[in-house]
Tab-separated table of C-alpha atoms and ligand atoms in Angstrom:
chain	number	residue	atom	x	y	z
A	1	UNK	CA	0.000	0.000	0.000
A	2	UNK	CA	1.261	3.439	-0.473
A	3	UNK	CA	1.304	5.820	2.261
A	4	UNK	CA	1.706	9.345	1.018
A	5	UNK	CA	3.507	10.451	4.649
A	6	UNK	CA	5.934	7.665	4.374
A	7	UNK	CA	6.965	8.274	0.441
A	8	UNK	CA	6.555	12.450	1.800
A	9	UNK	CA	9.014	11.471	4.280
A	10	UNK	CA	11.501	9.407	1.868
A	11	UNK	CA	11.178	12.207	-1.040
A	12	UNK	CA	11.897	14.742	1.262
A	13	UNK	CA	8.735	16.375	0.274
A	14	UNK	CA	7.661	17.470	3.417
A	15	UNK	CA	7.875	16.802	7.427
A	16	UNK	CA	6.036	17.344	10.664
A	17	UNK	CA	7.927	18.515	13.819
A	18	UNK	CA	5.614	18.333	17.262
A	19	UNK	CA	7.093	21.399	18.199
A	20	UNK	CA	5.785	23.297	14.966
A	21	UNK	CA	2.359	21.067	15.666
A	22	UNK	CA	0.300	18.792	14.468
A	23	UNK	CA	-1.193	18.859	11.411
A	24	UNK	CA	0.569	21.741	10.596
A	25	UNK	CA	3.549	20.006	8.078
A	26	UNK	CA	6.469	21.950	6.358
A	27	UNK	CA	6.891	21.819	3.020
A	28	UNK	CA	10.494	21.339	2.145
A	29	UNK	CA	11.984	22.429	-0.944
A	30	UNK	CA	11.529	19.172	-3.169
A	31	UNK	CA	7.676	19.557	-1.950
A	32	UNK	CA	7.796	23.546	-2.369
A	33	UNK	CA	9.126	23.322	-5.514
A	34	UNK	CA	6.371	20.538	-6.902
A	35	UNK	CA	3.575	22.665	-5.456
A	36	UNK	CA	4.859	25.941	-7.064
A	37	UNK	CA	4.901	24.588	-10.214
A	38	UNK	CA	1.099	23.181	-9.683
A	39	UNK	CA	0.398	26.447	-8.389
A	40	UNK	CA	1.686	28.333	-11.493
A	41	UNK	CA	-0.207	25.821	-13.648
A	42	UNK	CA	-3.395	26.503	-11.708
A	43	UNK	CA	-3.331	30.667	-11.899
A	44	UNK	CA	-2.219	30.483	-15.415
A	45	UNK	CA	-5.412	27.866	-16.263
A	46	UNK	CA	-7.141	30.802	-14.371
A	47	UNK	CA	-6.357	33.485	-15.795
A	48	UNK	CA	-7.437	32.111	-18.916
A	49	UNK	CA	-10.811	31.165	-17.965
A	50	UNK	CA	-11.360	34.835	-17.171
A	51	UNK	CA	-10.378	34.926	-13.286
A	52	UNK	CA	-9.560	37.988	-11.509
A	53	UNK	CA	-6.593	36.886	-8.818
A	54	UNK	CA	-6.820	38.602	-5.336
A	55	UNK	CA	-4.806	38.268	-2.381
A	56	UNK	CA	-6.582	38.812	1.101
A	57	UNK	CA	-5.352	38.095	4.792
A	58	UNK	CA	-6.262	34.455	6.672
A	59	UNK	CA	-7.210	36.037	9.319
A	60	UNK	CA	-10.249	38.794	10.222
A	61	UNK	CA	-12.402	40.426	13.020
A	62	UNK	CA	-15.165	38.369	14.224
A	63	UNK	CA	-18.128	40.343	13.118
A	64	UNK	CA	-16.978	39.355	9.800
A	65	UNK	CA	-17.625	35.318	10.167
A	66	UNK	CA	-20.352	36.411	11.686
A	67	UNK	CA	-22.477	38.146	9.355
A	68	UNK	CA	-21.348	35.208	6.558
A	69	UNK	CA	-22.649	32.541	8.993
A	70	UNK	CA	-19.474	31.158	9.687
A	71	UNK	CA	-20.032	31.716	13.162
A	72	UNK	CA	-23.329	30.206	13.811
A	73	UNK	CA	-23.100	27.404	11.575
A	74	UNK	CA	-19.327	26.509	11.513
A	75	UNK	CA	-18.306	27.882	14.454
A	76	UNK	CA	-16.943	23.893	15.749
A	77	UNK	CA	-14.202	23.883	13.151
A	78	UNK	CA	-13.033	27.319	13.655
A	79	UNK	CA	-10.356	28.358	16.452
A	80	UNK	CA	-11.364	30.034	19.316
A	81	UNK	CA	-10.752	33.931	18.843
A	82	UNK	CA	-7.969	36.304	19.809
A	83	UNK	CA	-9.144	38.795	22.157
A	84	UNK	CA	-6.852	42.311	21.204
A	85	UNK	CA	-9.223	44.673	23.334
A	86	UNK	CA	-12.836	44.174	24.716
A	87	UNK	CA	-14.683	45.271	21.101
A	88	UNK	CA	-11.576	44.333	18.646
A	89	UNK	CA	-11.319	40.137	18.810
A	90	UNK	CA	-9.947	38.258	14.853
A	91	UNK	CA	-10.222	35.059	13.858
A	92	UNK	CA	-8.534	32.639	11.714
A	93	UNK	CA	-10.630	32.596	9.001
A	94	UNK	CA	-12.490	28.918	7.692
A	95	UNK	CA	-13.339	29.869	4.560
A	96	UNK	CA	-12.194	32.740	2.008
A	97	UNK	CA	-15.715	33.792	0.891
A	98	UNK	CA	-15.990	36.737	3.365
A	99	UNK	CA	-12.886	38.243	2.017
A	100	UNK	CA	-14.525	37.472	-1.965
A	101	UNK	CA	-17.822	38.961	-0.908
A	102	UNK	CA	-16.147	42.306	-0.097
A	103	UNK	CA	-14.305	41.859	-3.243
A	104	UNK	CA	-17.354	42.336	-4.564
A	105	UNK	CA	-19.011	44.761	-2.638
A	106	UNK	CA	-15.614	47.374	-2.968
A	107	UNK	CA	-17.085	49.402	-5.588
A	108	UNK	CA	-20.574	49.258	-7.654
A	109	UNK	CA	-21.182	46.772	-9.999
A	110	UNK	CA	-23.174	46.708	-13.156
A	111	UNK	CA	-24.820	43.419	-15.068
A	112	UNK	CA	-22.328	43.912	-17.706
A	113	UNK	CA	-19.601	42.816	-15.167
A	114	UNK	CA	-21.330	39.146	-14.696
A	115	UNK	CA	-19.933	36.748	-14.353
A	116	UNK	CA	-17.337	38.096	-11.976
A	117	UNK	CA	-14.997	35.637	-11.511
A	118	UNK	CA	-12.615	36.252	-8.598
A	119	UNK	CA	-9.651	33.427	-7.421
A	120	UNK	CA	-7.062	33.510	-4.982
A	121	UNK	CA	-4.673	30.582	-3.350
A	122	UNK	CA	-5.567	31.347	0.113
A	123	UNK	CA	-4.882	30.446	3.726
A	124	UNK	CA	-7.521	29.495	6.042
A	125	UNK	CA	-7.920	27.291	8.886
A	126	UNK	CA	-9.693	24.283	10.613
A	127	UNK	CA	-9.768	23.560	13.911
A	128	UNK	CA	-9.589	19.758	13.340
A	129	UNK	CA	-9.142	17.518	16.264
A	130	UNK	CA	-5.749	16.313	16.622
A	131	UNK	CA	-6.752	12.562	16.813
A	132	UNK	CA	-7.708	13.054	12.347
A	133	UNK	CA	-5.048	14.643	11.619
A	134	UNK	CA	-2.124	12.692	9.466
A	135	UNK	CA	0.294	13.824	6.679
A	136	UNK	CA	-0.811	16.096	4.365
A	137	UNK	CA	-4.800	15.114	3.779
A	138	UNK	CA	-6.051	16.591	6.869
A	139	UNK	CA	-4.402	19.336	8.153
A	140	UNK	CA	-5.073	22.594	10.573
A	141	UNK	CA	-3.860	25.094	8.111
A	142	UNK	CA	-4.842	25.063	4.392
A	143	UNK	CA	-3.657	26.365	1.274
A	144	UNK	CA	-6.804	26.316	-0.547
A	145	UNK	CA	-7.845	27.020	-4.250
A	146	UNK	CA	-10.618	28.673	-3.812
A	147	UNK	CA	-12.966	30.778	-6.434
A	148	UNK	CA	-15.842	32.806	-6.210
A	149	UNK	CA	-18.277	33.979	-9.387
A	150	UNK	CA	-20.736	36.138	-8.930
A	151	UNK	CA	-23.717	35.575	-11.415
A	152	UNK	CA	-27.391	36.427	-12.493
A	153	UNK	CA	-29.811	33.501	-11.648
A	154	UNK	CA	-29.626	32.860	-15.428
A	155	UNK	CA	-26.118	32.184	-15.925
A	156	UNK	CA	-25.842	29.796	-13.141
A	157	UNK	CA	-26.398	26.246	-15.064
A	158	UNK	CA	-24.088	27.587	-17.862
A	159	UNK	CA	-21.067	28.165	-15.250
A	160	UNK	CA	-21.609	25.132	-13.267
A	161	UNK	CA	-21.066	22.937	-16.425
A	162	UNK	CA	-17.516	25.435	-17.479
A	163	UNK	CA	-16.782	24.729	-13.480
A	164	UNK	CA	-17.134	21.073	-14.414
A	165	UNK	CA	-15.271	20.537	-17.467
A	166	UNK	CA	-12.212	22.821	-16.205
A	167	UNK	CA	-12.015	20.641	-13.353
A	168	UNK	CA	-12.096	17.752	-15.348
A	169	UNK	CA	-9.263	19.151	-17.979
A	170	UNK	CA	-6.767	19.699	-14.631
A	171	UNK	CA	-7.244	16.573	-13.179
A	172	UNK	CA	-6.367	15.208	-16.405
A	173	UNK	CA	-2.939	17.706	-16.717
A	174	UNK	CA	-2.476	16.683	-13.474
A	175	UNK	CA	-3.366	12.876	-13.656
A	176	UNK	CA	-5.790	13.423	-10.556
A	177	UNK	CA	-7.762	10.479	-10.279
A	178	UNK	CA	-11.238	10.918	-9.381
A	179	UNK	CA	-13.281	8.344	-7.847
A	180	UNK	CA	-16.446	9.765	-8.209
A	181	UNK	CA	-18.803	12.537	-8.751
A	182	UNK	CA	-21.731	13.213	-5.743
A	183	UNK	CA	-24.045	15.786	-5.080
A	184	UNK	CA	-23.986	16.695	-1.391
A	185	UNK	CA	-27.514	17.585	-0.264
A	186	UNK	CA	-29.038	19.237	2.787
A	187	UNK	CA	-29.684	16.592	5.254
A	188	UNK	CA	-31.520	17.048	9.366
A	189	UNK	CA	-30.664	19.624	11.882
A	190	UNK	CA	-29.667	23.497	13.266
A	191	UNK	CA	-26.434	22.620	10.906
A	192	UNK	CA	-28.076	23.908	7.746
A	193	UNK	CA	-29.458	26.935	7.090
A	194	UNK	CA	-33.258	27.136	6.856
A	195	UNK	CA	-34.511	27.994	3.818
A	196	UNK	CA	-36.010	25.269	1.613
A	197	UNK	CA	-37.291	27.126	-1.619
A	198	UNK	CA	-33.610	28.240	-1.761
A	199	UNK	CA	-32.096	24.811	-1.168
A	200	UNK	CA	-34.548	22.979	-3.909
A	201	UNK	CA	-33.391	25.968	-6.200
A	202	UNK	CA	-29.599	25.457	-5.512
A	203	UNK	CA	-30.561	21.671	-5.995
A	204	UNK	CA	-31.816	21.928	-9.503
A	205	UNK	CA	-29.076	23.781	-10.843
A	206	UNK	CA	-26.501	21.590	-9.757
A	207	UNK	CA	-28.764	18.178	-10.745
A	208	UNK	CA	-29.520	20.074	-14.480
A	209	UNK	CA	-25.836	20.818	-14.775
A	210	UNK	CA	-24.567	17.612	-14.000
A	211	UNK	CA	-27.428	15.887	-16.664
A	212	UNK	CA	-26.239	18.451	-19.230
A	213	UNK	CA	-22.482	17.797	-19.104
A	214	UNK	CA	-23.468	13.784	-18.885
A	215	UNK	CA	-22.233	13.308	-15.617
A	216	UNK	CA	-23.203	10.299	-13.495
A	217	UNK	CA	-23.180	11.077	-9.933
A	218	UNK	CA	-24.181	9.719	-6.611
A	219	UNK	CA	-26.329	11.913	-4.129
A	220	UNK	CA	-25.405	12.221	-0.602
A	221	UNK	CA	-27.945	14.099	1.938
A	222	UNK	CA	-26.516	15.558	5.067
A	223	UNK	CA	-23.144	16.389	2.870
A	224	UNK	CA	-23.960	20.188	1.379
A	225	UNK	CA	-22.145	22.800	2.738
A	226	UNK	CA	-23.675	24.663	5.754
A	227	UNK	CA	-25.160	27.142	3.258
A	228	UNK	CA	-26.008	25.106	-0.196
A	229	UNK	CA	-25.511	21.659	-1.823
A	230	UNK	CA	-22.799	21.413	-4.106
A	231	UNK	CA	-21.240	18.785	-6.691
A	232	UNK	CA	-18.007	16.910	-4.784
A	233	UNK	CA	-15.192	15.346	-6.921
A	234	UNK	CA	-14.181	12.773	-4.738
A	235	UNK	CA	-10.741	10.643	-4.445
A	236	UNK	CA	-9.893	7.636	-2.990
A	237	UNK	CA	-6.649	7.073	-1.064
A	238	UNK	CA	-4.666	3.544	-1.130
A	239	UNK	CA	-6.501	2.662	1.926
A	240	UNK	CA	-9.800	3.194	0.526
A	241	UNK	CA	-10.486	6.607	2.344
A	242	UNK	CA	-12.502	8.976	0.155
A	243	UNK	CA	-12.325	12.349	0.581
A	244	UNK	CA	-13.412	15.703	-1.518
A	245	UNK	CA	-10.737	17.008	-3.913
A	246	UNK	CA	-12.499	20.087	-6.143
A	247	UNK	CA	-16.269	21.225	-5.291
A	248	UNK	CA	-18.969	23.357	-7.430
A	249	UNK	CA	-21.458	24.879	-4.770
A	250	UNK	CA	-24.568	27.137	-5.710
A	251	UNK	CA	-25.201	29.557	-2.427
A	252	UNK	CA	-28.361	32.127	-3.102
A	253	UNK	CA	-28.020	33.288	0.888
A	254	UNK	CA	-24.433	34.934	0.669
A	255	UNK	CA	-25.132	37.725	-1.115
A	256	UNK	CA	-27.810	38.700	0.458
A	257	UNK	CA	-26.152	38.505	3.893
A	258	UNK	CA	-23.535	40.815	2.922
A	259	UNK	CA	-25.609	43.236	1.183
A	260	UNK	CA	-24.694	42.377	-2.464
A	261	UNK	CA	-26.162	43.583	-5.068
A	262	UNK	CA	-25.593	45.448	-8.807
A	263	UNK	CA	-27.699	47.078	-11.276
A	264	UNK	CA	-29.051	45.578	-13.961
A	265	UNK	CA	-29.630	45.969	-17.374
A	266	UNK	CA	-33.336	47.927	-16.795
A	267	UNK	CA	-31.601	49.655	-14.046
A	268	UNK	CA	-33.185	47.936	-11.162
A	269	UNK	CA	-31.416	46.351	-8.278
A	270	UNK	CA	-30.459	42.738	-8.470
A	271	UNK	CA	-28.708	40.512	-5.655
A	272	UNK	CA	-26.118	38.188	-7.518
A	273	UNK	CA	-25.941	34.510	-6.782
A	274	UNK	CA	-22.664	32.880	-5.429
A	275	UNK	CA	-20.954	29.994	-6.957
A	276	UNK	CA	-18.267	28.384	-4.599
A	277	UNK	CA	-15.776	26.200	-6.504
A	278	UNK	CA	-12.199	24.587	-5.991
A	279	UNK	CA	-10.790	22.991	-9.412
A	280	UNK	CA	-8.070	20.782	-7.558
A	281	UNK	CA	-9.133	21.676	-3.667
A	282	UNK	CA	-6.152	22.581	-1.243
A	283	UNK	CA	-2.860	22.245	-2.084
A	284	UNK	CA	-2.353	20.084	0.571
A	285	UNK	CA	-5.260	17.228	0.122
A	286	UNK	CA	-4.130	17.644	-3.663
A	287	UNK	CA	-0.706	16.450	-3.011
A	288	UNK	CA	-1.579	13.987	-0.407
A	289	UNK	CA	-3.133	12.347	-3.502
A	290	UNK	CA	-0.824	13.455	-5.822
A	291	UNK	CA	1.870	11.659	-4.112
A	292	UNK	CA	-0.092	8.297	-3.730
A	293	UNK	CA	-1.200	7.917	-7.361
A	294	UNK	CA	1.979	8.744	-9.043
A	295	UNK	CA	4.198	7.010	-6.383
A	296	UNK	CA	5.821	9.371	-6.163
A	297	UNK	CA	7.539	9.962	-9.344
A	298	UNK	CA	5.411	13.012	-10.779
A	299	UNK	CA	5.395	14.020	-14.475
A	300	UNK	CA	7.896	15.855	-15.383
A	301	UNK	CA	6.354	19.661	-15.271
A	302	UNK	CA	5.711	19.351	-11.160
A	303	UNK	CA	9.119	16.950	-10.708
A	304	UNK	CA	10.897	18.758	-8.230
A	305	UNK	CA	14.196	17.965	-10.049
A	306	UNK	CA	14.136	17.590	-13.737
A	307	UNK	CA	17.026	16.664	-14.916
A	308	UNK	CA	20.319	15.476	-12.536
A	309	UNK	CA	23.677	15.745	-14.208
A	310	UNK	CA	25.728	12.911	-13.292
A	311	UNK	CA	29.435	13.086	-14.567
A	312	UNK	CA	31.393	9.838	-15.004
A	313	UNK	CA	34.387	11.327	-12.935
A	314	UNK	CA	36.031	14.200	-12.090
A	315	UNK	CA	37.147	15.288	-15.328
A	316	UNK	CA	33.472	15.385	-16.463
A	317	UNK	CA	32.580	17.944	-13.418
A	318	UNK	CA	33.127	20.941	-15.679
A	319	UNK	CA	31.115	19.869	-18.747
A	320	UNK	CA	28.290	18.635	-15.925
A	321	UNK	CA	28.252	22.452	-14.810
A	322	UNK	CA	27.638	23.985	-18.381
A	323	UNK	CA	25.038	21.720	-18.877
A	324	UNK	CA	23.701	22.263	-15.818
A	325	UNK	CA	23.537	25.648	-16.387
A	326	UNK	CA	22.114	25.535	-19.703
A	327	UNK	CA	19.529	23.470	-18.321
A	328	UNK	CA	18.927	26.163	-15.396
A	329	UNK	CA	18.853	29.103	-18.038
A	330	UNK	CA	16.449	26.857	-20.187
A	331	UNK	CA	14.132	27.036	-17.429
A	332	UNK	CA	14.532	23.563	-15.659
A	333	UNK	CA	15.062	22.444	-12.206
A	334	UNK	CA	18.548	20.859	-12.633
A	335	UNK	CA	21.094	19.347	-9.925
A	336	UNK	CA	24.779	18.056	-10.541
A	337	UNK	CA	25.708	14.793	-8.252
A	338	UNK	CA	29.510	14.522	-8.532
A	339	UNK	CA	30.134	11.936	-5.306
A	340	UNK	CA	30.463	8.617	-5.054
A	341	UNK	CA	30.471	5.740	-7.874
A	342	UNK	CA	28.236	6.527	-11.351
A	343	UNK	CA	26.002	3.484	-10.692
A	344	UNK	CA	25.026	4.403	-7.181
A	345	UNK	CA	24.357	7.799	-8.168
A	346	UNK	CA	22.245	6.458	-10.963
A	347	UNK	CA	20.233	4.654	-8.607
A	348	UNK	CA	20.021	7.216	-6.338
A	349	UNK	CA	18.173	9.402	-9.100
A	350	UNK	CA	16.281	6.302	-9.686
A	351	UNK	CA	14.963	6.346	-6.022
A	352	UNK	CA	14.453	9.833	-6.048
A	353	UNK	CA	12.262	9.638	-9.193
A	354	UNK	CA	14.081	12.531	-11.039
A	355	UNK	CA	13.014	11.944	-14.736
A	356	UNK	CA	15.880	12.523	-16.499
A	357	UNK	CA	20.012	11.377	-15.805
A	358	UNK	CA	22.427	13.062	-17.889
A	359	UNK	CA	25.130	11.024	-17.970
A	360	UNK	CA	28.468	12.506	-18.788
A	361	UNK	CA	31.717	10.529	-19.676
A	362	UNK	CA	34.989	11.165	-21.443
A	363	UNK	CA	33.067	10.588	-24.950
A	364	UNK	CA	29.950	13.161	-24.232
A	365	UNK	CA	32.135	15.575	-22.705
A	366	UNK	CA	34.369	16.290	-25.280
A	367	UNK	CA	31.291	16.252	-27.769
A	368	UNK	CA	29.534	17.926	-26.193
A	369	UNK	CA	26.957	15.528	-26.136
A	370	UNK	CA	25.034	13.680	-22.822
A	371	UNK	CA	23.382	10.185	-22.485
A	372	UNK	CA	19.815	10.412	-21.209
A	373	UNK	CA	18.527	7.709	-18.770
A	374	UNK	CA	14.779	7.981	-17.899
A	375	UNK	CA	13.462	7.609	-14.625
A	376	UNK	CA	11.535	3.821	-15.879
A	377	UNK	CA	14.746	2.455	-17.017
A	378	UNK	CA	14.823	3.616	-20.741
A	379	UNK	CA	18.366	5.112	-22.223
A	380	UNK	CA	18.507	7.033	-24.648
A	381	UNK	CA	21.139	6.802	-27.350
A	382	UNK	CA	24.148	10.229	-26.785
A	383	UNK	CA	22.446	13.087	-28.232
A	384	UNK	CA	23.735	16.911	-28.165
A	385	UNK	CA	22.900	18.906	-25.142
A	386	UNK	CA	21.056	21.293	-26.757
A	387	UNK	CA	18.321	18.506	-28.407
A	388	UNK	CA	18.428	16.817	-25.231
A	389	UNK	CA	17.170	20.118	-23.373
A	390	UNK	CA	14.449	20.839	-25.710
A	391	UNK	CA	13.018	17.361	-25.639
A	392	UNK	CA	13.056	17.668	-21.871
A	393	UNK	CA	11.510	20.929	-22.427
A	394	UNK	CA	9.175	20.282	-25.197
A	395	UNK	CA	7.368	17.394	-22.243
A	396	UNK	CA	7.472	19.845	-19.494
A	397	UNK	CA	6.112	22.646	-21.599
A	398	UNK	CA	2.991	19.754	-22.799
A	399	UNK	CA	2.804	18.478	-19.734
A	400	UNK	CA	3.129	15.296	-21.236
A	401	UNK	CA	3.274	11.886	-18.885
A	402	UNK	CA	5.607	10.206	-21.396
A	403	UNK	CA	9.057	11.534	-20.724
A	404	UNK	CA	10.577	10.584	-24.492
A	405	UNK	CA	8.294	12.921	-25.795
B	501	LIG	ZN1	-16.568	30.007	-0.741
């Protein structure tokens, strides 16, 4: 079975340290350096499907998570509040959509603005009992990819389906495995809010979405967010665990809470609806899976290292350096390993699951040439540095799982 905190641990991906705390993990710079390149992927896919990014603090004052509901109906998994003066107490914030409601509400708005699409990569925090917590998948502070789009009633079905098939296209860039699609309903008590017109509204439009984009799902009551039901992607770890990767959620009582509204196109008043989505969830749930599906050995546009230069001896050390730094200036994540025997270092790239080993002897170097060995075994025949760079290039820049290209 694979355990995503024992290959984190082996990988150097990331660690936990009881004095930092639990569930609270460090990313170290193999892990830092997969996420940022996921993380790059994910605003660029965003800014292309007509997000706005925004950056807003994890933390606010009370009232705030008050007036979004937070308080009342989520007010379990948040941390207790920091008390700076009687009338002046902040809390970690649980979700981002506070901050993404006053996004909104920072200046009028006007139909012609809708859909207003607004996306950050955000902190926020759950006060999760330390006896769940484990590795990466469930954690007390979250990186979370969150978005917000404010709509007309109208355009609702037609961005639920976009939600869906982006999702879909970045689990397949990413080679996310989903397990299943469900739509989380409303289910008994004071948990929910109480409105059912609004909740058999927010039903439909997820239920008509999902027919439309041919989508079978399963549908779980009790499972909607505190304030609307909502479309889960779930995964499955090795164990058999499934938990809730990316999430489409229809909310009609936001809005309204904080006052939202803009003008429309007869120049009447109009309160927006809210559509709550994640394409890959946190950062951290998304590695936690990440980690267990590829085993480790990621493609080659999130592999932490790229390419390691491994010269035969020490007379190869200088040629290793230029093409290390050709590979560096060609935008790759490139190490030299100069110690110890060529075959131990070759395994030792092996276990590390770099994708490519450049291997360097007397022949390459004064060619000018290197000798590729992939990270499943394969070698490839000497080729010049330069074609071997753009090959390894040309299947980071497609994001392609085959590493020959
Ligand atoms: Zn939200």
């Amino acid at each position: 079975m694979i355990d995503h905190r024992k290959l984190g641990r082996e990988l150097e991906l990331f660690c936990s340290d009881p004095l930092a705390g639990a569930g609270l993990p460090i990313w170290l710079p193999a892990g830092a350096a997969a996420r940022h390149a996921v993380e790059e992927y994910v605003y660029e896919r965003q800014r292309r499907a007509g997000y706005q990014h925004v950056v807003s603090p994890p933390l606010g004052k009370r009232e705030l998570f008050e007036l979004s509901g937070h308080a009342e109906h989520f007010g379990e998994d948040m941390f207790p509040p920091m008390r700076m003066s009687p009338d002046d107490e902040l809390v970690l914030r649980p979700s981002l959509c506070p901050h993404h409601a006053l996004v909104f509400a920072a200046r009028g708005r006007s139909y012609r603005e809708l859909p207003l699409r607004i996306a950050e990569l955000g902190g926020m925090f759950r006060s999760e009992r330390s006896g769940v917590l484990g590795g990466l998948s469930r954690v007390r502070a979250i990186s979370l990819n969150d978005g917000h789009t404010f709509c007309a009633p109208g355009q609702l079905v037609d961005e639920v389906c976009r939600e869906l098939e982006f999702i879909r296209q970045a689990h397949a860039d990413l080679g996310v495995r989903a397990s299943g699609f469900r739509l989380s309903l409303r289910g008994e008590g004071a948990k929910f809010v109480d409105d059912p017109v609004m909740w058999a509204r927010a039903s439909d439009v997820l239920r008509s979405a999902l027919h439309r984009a041919g989508i079978a799902f399963d549908e779980a009551p009790g499972e909607a967010a505190f304030y609307g039901p909502k479309i889960d992607i779930q995964v499955r770890d090795d164990a058999g665990r499934e938990q809730t990767l990316s999430t489409v959620q229809v909310d009609y009582g936001k809005p309204a809470r904080f006052g939202l509204s803009y003008v429309a196109a007869d120049g009447s008043r109009e309160v927006p609806v809210m559509i709550h989505r994640s394409m890959v969830g946190s950062m951290e749930r998304l590695f936690a899976h990440l980690i267990e599906v590829h085993g480790g050995a990621f493609p080659a546009w999130y592999a932490p290292v790229q390419l390691e230069v491994l010269p035969l001896s020490a007379e190869q050390e200088d040629a290793a350096w230029a093409v290390h730094r050709s590979g560096v200036a060609a935008g790759l994540r490139a190490e030299v390993s100069a110690a110890g025997s060529l075959g131990a270092r070759v395994r030792q790239s092996a276990l590390r699951k770099v994708p490519y080993a450049a291997v360097i002897g007397p022949r390459e170097a004064a060619s000018g040439q290197v000798a590729l060995r992939l990270r499943d075994g394969r070698e490839l025949p000497p080729m010049p540095v330069a074609a071997a760079l753009e090959m390894i290039g040309g299947v980071v820049k497609s994001r392609s799982f085959d590493l020959s290209g």
